[in-house]
Coordinates of C-alpha atoms and ligand atoms in Angstrom, one line a residue:
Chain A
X1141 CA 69.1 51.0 78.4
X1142 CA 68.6 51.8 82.1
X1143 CA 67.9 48.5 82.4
X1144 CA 70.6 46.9 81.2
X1145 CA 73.0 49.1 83.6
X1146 CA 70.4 48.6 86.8
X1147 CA 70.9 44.5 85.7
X1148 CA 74.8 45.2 85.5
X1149 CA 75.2 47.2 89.2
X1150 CA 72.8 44.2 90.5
X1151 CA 75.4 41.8 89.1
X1152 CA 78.2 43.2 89.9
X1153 CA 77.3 44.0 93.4
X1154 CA 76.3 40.0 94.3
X1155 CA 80.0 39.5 93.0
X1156 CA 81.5 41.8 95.4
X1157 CA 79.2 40.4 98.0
X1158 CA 80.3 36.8 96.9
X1159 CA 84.3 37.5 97.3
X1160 CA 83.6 39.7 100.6
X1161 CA 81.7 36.7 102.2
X1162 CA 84.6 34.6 100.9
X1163 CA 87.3 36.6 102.4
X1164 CA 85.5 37.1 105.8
X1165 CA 84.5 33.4 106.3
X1166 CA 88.1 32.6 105.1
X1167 CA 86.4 29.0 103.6
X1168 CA 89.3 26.8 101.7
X1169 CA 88.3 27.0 98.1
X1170 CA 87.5 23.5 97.8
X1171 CA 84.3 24.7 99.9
X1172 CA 83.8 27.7 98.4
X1173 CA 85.5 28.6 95.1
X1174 CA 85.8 33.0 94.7
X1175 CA 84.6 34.6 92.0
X1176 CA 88.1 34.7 90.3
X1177 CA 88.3 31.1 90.8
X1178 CA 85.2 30.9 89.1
X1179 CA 85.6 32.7 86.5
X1180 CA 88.5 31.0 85.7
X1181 CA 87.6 27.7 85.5
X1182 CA 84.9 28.8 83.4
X1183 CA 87.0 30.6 80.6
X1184 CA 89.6 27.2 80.9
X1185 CA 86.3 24.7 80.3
X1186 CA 84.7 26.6 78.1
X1187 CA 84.3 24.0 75.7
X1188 CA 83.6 21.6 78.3
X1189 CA 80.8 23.6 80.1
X1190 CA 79.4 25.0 76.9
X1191 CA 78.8 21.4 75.8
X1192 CA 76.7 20.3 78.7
X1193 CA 74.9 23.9 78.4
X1194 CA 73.7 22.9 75.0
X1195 CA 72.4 19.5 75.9
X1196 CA 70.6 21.0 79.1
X1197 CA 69.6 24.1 76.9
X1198 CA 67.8 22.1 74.3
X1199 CA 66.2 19.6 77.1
X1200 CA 64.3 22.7 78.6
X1201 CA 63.2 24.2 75.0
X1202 CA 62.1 20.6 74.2
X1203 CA 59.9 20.8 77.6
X1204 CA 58.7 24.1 77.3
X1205 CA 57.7 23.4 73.6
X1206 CA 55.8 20.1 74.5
X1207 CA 54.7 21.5 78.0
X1208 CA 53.5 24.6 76.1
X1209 CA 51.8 22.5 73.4
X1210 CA 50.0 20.3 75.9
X1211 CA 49.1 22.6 78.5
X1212 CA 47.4 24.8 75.9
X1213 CA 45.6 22.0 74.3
X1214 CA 44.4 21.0 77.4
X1215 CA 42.9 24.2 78.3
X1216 CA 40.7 24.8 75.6
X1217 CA 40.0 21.6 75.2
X1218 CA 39.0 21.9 79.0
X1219 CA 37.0 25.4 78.0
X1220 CA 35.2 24.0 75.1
X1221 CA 34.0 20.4 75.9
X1222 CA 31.7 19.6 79.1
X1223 CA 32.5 16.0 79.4
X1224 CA 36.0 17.4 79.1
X1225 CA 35.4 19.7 82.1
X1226 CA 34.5 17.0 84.1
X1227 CA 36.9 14.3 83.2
X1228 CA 40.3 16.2 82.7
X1229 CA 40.1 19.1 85.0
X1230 CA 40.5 16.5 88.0
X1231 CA 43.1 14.9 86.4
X1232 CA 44.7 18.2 85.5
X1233 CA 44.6 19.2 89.7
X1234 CA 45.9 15.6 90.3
X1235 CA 48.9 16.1 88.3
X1236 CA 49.9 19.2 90.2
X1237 CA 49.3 17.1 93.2
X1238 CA 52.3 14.5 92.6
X1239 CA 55.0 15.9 93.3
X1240 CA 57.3 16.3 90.0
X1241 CA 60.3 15.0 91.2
X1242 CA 59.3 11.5 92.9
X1243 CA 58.2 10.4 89.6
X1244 CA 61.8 11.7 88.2
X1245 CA 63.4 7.8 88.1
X1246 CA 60.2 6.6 87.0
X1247 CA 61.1 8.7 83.4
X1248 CA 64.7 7.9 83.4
X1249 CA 63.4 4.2 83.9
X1250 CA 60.7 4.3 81.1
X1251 CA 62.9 7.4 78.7
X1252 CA 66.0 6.0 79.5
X1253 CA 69.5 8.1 80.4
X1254 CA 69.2 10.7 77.0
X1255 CA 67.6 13.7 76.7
X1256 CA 63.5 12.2 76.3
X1257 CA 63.6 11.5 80.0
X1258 CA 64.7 15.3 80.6
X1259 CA 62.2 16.6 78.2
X1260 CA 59.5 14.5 80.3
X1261 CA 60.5 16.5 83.3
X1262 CA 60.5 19.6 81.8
X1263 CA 57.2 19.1 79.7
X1264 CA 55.3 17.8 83.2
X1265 CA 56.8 21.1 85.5
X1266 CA 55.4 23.3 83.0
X1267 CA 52.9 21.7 81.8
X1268 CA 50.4 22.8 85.1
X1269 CA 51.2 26.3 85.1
X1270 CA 50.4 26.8 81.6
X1271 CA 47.7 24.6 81.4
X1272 CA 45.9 26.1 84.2
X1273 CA 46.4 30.1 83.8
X1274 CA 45.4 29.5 80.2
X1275 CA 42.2 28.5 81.2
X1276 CA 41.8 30.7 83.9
X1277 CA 42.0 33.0 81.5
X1278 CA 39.6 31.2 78.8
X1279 CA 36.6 31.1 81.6
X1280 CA 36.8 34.6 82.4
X1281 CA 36.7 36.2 79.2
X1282 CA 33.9 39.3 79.7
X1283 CA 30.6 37.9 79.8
X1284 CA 29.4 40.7 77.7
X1285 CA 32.0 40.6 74.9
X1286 CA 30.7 36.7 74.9
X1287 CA 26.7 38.7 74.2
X1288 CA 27.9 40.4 71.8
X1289 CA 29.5 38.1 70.0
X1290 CA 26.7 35.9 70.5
X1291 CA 24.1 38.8 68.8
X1292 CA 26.3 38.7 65.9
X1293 CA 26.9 34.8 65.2
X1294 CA 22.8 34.5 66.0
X1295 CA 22.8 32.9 69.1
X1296 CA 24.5 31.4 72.0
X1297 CA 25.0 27.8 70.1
X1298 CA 26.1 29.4 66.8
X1299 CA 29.9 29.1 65.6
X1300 CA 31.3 28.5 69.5
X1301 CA 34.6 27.7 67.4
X1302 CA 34.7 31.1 65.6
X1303 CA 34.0 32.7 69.4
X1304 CA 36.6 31.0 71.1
X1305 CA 39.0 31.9 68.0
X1306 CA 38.2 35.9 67.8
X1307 CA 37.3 36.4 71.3
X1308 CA 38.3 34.0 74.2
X1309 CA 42.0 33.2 72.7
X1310 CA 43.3 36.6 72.6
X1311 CA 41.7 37.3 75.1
X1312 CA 42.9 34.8 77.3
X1313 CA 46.6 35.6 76.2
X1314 CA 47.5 37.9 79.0
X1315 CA 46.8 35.0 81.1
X1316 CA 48.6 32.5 78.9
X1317 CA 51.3 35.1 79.0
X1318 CA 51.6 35.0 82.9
X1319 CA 51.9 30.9 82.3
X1320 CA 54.3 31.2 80.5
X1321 CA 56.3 33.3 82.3
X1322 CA 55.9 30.6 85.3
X1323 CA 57.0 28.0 82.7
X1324 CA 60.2 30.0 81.3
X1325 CA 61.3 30.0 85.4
X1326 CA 60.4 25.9 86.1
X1327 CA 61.4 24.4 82.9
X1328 CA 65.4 24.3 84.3
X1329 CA 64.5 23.2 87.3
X1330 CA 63.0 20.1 85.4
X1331 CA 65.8 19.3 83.4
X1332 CA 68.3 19.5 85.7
X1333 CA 66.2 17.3 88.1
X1334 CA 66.4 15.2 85.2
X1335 CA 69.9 15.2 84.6
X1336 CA 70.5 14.1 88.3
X1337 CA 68.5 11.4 88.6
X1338 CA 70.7 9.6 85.8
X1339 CA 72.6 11.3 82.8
X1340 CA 75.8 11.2 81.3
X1341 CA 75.4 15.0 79.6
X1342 CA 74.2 18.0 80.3
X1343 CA 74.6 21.3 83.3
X1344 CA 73.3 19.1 86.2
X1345 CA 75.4 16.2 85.3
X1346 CA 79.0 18.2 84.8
X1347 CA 77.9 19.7 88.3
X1348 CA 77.5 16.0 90.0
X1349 CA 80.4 15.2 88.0
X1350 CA 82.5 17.9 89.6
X1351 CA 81.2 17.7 92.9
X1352 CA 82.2 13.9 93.0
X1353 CA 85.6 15.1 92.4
X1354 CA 85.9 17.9 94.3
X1355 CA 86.3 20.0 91.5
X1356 CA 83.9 23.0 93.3
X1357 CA 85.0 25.4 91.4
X1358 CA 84.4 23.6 88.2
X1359 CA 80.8 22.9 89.8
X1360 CA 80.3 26.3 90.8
X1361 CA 81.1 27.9 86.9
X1362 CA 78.4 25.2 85.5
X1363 CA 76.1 26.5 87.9
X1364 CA 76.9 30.2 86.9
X1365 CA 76.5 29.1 83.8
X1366 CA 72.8 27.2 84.4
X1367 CA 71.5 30.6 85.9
X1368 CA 72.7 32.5 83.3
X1369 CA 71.1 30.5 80.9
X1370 CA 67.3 30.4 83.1
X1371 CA 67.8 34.3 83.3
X1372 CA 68.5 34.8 79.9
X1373 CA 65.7 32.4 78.6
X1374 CA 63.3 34.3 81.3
X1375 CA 64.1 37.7 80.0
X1376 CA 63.9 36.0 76.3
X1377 CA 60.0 34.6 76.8
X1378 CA 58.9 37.9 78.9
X1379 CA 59.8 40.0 75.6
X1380 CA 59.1 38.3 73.1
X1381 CA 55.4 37.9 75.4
X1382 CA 55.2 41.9 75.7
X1383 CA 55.7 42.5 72.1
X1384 CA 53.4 39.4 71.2
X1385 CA 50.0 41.3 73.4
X1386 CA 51.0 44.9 73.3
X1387 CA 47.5 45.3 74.1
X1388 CA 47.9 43.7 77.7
X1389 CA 48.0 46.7 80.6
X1390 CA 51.3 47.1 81.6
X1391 CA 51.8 49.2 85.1
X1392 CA 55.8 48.3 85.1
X1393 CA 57.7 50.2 83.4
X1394 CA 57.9 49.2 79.8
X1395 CA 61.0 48.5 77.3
X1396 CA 61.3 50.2 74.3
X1397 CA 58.3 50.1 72.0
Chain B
X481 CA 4.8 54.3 58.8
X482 CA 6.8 51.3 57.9
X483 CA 8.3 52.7 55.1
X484 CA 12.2 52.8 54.4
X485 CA 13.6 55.6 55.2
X486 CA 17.3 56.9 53.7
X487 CA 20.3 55.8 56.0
X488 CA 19.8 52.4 54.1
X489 CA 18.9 49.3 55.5
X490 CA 19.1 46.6 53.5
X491 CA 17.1 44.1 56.3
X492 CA 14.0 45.8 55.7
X493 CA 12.4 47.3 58.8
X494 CA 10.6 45.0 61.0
X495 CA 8.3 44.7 64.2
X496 CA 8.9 43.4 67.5
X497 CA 6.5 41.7 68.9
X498 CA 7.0 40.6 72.7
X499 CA 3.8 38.0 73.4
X500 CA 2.9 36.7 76.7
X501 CA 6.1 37.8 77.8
X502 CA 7.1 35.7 81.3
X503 CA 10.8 36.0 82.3
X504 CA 12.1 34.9 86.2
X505 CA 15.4 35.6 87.3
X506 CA 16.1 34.0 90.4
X507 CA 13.0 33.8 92.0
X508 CA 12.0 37.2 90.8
X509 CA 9.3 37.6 88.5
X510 CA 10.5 40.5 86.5
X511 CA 7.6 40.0 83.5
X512 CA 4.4 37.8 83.6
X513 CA 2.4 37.5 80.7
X514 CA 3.8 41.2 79.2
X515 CA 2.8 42.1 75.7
X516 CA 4.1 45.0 73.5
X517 CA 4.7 45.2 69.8
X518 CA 7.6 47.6 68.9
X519 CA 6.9 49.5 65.7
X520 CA 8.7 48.6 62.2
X521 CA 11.4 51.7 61.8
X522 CA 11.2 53.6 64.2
X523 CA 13.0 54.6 67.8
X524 CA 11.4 53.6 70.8
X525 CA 12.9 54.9 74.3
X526 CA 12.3 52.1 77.3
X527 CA 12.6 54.2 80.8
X528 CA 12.0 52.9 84.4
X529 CA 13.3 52.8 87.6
X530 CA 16.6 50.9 88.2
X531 CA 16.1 46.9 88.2
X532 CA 13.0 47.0 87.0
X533 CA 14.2 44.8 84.0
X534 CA 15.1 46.8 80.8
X535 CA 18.3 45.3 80.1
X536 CA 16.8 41.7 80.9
X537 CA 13.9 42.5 78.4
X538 CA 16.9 44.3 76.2
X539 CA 18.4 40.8 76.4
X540 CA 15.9 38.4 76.1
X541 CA 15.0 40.4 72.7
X542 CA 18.6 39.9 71.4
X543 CA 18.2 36.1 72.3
X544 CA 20.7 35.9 75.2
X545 CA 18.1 34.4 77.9
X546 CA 14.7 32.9 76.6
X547 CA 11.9 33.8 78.4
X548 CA 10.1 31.4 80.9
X549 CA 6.7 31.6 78.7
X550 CA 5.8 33.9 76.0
X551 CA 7.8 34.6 73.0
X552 CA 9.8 37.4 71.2
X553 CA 9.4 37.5 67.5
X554 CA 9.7 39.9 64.1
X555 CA 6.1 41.0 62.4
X556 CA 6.8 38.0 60.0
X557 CA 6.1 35.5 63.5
X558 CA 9.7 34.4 63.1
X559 CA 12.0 34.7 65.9
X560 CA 15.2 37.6 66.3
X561 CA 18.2 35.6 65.8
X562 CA 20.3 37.3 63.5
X563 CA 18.1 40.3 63.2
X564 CA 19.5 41.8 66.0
X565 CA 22.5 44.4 66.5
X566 CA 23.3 45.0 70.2
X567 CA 25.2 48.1 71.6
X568 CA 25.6 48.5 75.1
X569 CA 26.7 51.5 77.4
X570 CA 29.9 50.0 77.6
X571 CA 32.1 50.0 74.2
X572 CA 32.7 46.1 74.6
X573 CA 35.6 46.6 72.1
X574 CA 38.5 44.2 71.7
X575 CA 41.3 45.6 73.1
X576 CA 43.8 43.5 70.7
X577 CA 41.7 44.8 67.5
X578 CA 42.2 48.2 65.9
X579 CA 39.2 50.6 65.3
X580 CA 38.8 48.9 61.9
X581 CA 38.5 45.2 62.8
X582 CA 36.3 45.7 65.9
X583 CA 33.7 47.0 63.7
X584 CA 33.9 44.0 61.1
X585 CA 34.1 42.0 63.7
X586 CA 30.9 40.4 62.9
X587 CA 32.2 39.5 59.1
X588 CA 35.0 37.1 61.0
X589 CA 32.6 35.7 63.7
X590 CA 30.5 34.9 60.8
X591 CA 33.6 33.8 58.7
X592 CA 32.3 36.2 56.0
X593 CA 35.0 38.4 54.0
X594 CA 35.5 41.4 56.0
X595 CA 34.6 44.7 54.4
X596 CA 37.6 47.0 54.7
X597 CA 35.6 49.5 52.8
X598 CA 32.2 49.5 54.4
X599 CA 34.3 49.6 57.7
X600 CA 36.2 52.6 56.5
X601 CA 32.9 54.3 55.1
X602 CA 30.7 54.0 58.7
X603 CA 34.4 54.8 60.2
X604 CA 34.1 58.0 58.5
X605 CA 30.4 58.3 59.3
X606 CA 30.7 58.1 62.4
X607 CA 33.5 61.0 62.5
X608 CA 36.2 58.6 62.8
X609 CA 38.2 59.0 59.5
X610 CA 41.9 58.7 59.8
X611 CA 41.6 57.1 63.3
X612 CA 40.8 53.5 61.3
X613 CA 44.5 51.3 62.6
X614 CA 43.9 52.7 66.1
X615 CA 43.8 50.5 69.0
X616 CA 41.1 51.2 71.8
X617 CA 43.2 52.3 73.9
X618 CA 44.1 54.8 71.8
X619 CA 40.9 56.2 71.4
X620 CA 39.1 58.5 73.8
X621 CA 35.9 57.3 75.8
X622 CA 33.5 59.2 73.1
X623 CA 35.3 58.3 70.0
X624 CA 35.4 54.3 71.1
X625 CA 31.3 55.0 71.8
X626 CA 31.8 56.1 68.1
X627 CA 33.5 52.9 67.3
X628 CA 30.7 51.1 69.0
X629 CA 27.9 52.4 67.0
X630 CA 29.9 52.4 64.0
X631 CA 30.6 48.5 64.7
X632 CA 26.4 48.3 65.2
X633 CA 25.8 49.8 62.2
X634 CA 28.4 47.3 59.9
X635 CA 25.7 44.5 61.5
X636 CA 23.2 46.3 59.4
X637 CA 20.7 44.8 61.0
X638 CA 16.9 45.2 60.9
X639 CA 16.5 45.8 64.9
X640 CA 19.0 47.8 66.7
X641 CA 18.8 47.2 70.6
X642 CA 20.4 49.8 72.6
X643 CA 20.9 49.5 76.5
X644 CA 22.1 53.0 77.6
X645 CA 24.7 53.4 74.6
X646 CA 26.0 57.1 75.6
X647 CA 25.5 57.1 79.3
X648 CA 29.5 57.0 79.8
X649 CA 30.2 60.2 77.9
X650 CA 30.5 63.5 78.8
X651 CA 27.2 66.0 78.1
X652 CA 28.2 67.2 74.7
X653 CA 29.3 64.2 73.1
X654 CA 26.2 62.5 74.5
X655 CA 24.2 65.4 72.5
X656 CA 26.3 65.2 69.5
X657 CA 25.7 61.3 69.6
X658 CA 21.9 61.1 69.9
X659 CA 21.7 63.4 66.7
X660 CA 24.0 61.3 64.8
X661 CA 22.6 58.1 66.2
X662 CA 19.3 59.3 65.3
X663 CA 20.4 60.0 61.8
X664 CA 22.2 56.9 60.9
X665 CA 19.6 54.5 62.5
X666 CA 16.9 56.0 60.2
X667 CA 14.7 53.3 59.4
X668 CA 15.4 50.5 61.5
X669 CA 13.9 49.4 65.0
X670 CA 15.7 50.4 67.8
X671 CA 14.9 49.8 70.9
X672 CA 17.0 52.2 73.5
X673 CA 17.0 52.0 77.1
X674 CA 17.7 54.9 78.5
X675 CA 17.7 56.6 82.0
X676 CA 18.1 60.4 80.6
X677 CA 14.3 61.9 80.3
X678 CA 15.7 64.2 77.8
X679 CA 17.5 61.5 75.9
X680 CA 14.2 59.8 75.4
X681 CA 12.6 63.0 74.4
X682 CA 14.8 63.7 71.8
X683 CA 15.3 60.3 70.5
X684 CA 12.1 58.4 70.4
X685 CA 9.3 58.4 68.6
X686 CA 7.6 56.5 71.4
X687 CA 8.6 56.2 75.3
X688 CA 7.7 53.4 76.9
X689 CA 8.1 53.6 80.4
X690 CA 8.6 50.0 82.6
X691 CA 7.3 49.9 86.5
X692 CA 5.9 47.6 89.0
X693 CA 7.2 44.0 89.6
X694 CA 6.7 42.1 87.7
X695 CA 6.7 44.8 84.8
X696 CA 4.0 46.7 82.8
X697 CA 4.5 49.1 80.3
X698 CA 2.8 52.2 80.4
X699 CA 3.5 54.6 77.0
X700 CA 4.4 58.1 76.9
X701 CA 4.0 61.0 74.9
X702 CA 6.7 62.6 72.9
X703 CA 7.0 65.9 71.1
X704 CA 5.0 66.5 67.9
X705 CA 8.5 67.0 65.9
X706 CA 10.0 63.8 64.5
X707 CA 13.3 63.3 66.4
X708 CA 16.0 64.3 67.1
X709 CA 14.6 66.8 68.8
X710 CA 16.1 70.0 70.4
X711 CA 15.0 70.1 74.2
X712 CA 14.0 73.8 73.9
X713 CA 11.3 73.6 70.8
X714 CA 7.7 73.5 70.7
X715 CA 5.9 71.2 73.2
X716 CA 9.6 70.2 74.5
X717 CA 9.2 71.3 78.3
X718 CA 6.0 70.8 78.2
X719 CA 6.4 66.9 77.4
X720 CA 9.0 66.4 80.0
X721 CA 7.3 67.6 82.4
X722 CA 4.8 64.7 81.7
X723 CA 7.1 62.3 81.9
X724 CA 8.9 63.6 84.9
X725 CA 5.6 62.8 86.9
X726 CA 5.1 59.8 85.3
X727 CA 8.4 58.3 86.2
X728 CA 8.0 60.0 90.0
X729 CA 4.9 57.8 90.0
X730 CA 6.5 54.6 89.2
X731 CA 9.2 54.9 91.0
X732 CA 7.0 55.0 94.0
X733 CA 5.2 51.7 93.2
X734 CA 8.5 50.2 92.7
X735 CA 9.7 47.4 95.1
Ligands
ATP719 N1 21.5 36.8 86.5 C1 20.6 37.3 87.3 N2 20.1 36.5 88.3 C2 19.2 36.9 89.1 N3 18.7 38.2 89.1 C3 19.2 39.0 88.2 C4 20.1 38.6 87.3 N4 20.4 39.7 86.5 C5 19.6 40.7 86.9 N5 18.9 40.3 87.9 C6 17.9 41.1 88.6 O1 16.9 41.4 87.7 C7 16.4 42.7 87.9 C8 16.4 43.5 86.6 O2 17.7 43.7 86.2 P1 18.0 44.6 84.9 O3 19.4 44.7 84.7 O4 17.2 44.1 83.8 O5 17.4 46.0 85.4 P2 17.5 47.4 84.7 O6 16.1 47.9 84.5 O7 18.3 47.3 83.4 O8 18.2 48.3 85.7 P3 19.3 49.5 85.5 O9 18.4 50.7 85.1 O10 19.9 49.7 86.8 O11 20.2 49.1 84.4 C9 17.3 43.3 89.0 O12 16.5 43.3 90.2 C10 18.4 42.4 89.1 O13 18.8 42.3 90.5
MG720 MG1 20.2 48.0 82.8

């Protein structure tokens, strides 16, 4: 509950802070829309914004999903297969390497304009950070919970499958977790990347949209609206990852059990 | 000697038999050419100085590391694997598993049925009864020892390897722990490293103590009464005494 007022004061304070910047620069609202401006144009568009919000909402779970999918399947694939170590894990490096957003027209160019390109975007942002803290968190499972387990299947080359199911998944999850986590941040900025490079739906597009036509404070509620949403699916992945490993050690204070 | 004993084991006791034992780790030659044979059923207690290589013989008889040369095998000639149970000073339980899983653990690995019952049963055993759902973390350091042995005795397995299992626990519950250890492992070969005199005393029915590099065994004597033993009785001082000196004496030759 706390929490929830702490998050409100924070919010409310960065308004006040937003309309006393606005007042003391004295910009012309076509530069800098108020928060009452803001807001309004918000509640008038509703429909308008809420639209795009979908379209942009369903390209990040559409990355996160594939990203998440990949990533994972790349790591213990990684974990489990030698030749697999060798081949993929440069790759895997490499592909943090490029940077994301140069190859954002090559999508649109190959996906096209709708929401696959977006997705693309999404799904290769997240797709590192999971990818790699998942196996980070495969190759360092405890060596002597690997022993043990080994005494009991009857020997290091015995069932490696059951192993990696009982003992190096969960206990890779904390590290999975903090992927995730990573992922839940990145996967808007992918999508609306996306949506810049060449849409005709969706958060970043309505913003483009309004900034062409000087309608800032149209531009400015879409991107209220865009944080909103990252902050919300943020908060959304980081519980439903607490209450998913309850076992993981938690030094911050915790929500409700 | 070899007989069965009640606290059931349904392996059948067996002995070890470490031949021409040569193991290098690094470029240290922790045994060369080291033979022993570990008795069917009963508790032997493996002291020596720090790094002289009890856990790495501990290991290499559970089939983690093979040996350079030489071999490690049951009285049958065959070798260990899946003969073994392993408990270490450290609980190693799964943090995501409750009391109950962790010690059927080795039904899932093996993608057997897992015995509620039987896990319930040692649970209760062991002391633990009512404690079954509990997370580790839930548990106190002696009670998750508790776990441990509990889990060890689910493998029911013929050899029971032990590499300072209550060394983490405060004096009482180690004492409490050797006697119920002692009980439940009836009849099976364990092997226990230990670095508590007294714990080998009380515990084994021979003490084999480890010096030199690269390692010999030299053996021990233990009290006349069949363990566990209470450190005050009969020969008791008198036997620790012995072993005191002895382990002065190979400490000194240590590297
Ligand atoms: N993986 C390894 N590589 C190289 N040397 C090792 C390795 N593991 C252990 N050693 C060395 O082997 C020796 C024996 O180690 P071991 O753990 O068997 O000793 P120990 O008798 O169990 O000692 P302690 O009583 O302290 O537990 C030590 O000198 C250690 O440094
Ligand atoms: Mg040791």
């Amino acid at each position: 509950m706390s929490r929830v007022f702490r998050g409100a004061v924070t919010v409310a304070g960065l308004i006040v802070l937003w309309q006393v910047i606005v007042l003391v620069s004295g910009a012309p609202p076509y530069l800098l829309p108020g928060p009452i401006e803001t807001f309004t144009a918000l509640v008038t568009r509703s429909g308008l914004i809420a639209g795009h919000a979908l379209v942009t909402l369903s390209e990040i779970l559409g990355g996160l999903v594939l990203g998440t999918l990949l990533g994972a399947g790349s790591a213990v694939v990684i974990a489990m297969f030698r030749p697999a170590r060798r081949w993929l894990l440069p790759i895997l490096v490499t592909s943090q390497a490029i940077p994301v957003f140069a190859i954002a027209p090559l999508l649109v160019l190959w996906l096209g304009y709708g929401m696959a390109s977006k997705i693309g975007m999404a799904t290769l942002i997240i797709y590192f950070p999971v990818a790699s803290s998942f196996l980070d968190g495969l190759r360092r499972t405890e060596t002597r919970w690997i022993d043990l387990a080994h005494t009991m299947t009857g020997g290091p080359r015995a069932r490696p499958f059951a192993v990696l199911r009982h003992v190096r998944l969960p206990a890779a999850l904390p590290a999975f977790a903090s992927g995730l986590r990573v992922a839940a941040a990145v996967a808007p900025i992918g999508a609306v990347v996306g949506e810049w490079v060449g849409s005709g739906a969706g958060l970043g597009y309505l913003m483009l949209r309004a900034n062409a036509r000087v309608q800032t404070d149209l531009m400015f509620a879409a991107l209220l609206a865009l944080a909103a949403l990252a902050v919300a699916l943020y908060f959304l992945v980081d519980f439903a990852l607490r209450k998913a490993i309850p076992w993981q050690p938690d030094t911050l204070p915790d929500l409700d059990p | 000697m070899t007989e069965p004993e009640p606290g059931g084991n349904a392996g059948g006791a067996t002995t070890v038999v470490v031949e021409k034992l040569s193991l290098t780790l690094g470029d240290l030659p922790l045994f060369d050419g080291l033979s022993t044979v570990f008795p069917a059923g009963q508790t032997t207690c493996l002291l020596g100085p720090s790094g002289v290589g009890k856990s790495t013989l501990l290991r290499a008889m559970a089939g983690l590391i093979a040996p350079t040369n030489g071999r490690i095998v049951g009285g049958d000639g065959r070798g260990l694997a899946g003969r073994v149970a392993y408990m270490d000073q450290s609980d190693l339980l799964l943090p995501w598993l409750s009391a109950r899983d962790n010690v059927g653990l080795g039904a899932r690995l093996r993608g057997e049925p897992t015995d509620a019952t039987a896990a319930h049963r040692l649970l209760a055993l062991v002391g633990l009864r009512g404690h079954e759902t509990k997370r580790p973390a839930a548990l106190s350091g002696g009670m998750r020892q508790r776990v441990a042995l509990a889990r060890t005795l689910m493998e029911d397995r013929a050899v029971v390897l032990m590499d300072e299992p209550f060394s983490a626990v405060d004096a009482l519950t180690r004492f409490r722990l050797q006697d119920l250890a002692s009980t439940v492992l009836r009849g099976r070969t364990v092997v226990l490293v230990t670095h508590d005199p007294q714990e080998a005393l009380r515990l084994g029915h021979q003490l084999f103590v480890l010096s030199g590099s690269p390692a010999q065994i030299e053996k021990s004597g233990v009290p006349d009464l069949p363990p566990p033993r209470q450190p005050t009785f009969g020969d008791f001082p008198a036997r620790y005494q012995d072993l005191m000196d002895q382990l002065a004496v190979g400490d000194a030759g240590a590297p």
